[in-house]
Tab-separated table of C-alpha atoms in Angstrom:
chain	number	residue	atom	x	y	z
A	1	THR	CA	1.101	-14.950	-1.629
A	2	ILE	CA	3.010	-11.360	-2.348
A	3	ALA	CA	2.428	-8.172	0.154
A	4	SER	CA	0.382	-5.696	-1.363
A	5	PRO	CA	0.560	-2.176	0.852
A	6	THR	CA	-2.388	-0.208	0.654
A	7	ASP	CA	-1.249	2.416	2.807
A	8	GLY	CA	-0.632	5.245	0.685
A	9	ASN	CA	3.341	5.938	1.113
A	10	TRP	CA	6.458	4.920	-0.770
A	11	HIS	CA	7.886	1.447	-0.658
A	12	HIS	CA	10.273	-0.110	-2.495
A	13	LEU	CA	9.787	-3.761	-4.965
A	14	ALA	CA	12.850	-5.342	-6.405
A	15	VAL	CA	12.642	-8.180	-7.652
A	16	THR	CA	15.436	-11.438	-8.428
A	17	THR	CA	15.928	-14.286	-10.074
A	18	ASN	CA	19.078	-16.427	-10.244
A	19	THR	CA	19.467	-18.229	-13.737
A	20	GLY	CA	21.219	-21.248	-12.337
A	21	THR	CA	18.910	-21.817	-9.351
A	22	GLY	CA	15.775	-21.283	-11.111
A	23	ASN	CA	14.627	-19.055	-7.764
A	24	ILE	CA	12.844	-15.584	-7.771
A	25	ILE	CA	13.203	-13.625	-4.245
A	26	VAL	CA	10.726	-10.683	-4.312
A	27	TYR	CA	11.621	-7.869	-1.011
A	28	LEU	CA	9.105	-5.265	0.175
A	29	ASP	CA	11.339	-2.370	1.949
A	30	GLY	CA	14.209	-4.622	1.772
A	31	THR	CA	12.592	-7.426	3.334
A	32	THR	CA	12.398	-10.396	1.673
A	33	THR	CA	8.347	-11.055	0.947
A	34	PHE	CA	7.839	-14.113	-1.797
A	35	THR	CA	10.369	-16.838	-3.361
A	36	TYR	CA	9.868	-19.243	-5.340
A	37	SER	CA	12.458	-21.540	-6.436
A	38	GLY	CA	11.976	-25.057	-9.050
A	39	TYR	CA	11.240	-21.553	-11.968
A	40	GLY	CA	13.618	-22.986	-14.709
A	41	ALA	CA	17.557	-22.517	-15.882
A	42	GLY	CA	15.849	-18.870	-15.738
A	43	ILE	CA	13.931	-16.728	-17.921
A	44	ASP	CA	13.689	-16.971	-21.584
A	45	ILE	CA	12.534	-13.325	-23.595
A	46	SER	CA	13.753	-14.520	-26.605
A	47	GLY	CA	11.054	-13.557	-29.270
A	48	THR	CA	8.685	-12.212	-27.023
A	49	ASN	CA	7.931	-8.191	-26.256
A	50	VAL	CA	9.239	-7.129	-22.096
A	51	ARG	CA	6.831	-5.109	-20.681
A	52	ILE	CA	6.790	-3.611	-17.190
A	53	GLY	CA	3.394	-2.117	-15.984
A	54	SER	CA	1.558	-4.414	-17.406
A	55	ARG	CA	0.394	-8.747	-17.337
A	56	TYR	CA	1.602	-10.187	-20.443
A	57	ALA	CA	-1.250	-11.025	-22.484
A	58	ALA	CA	-3.587	-8.802	-20.494
A	59	ASP	CA	-3.601	-5.724	-22.837
A	60	ASN	CA	-6.174	-4.453	-19.846
A	61	TRP	CA	-4.346	-5.403	-16.731
A	62	PHE	CA	-1.605	-2.331	-15.907
A	63	PHE	CA	0.233	-2.096	-12.926
A	64	ASN	CA	-1.670	1.628	-11.130
A	65	GLY	CA	1.791	3.899	-9.645
A	66	ASP	CA	4.035	4.583	-10.359
A	67	ILE	CA	7.723	2.728	-11.570
A	68	ASP	CA	11.172	4.907	-11.533
A	69	GLU	CA	14.254	3.473	-11.249
A	70	TYR	CA	13.888	-0.008	-12.995
A	71	ALA	CA	16.984	-1.980	-14.458
A	72	ILE	CA	17.632	-5.231	-16.441
């Protein structure tokens, strides 16, 4: 389960993937809060839309907050 802070303060969330190993790491305020291995050899986004702030295949689910300084 990924931590979901609800204290009303700003938080830094970062997600990294290793395309060689398929590992995904989620950081919250610089601390590893979630790891997942076995995703495969990376993320293939060819032929699909990239979404930031909404869930794929769920047009009614959106992130309620601010997203700043994202990078792909």
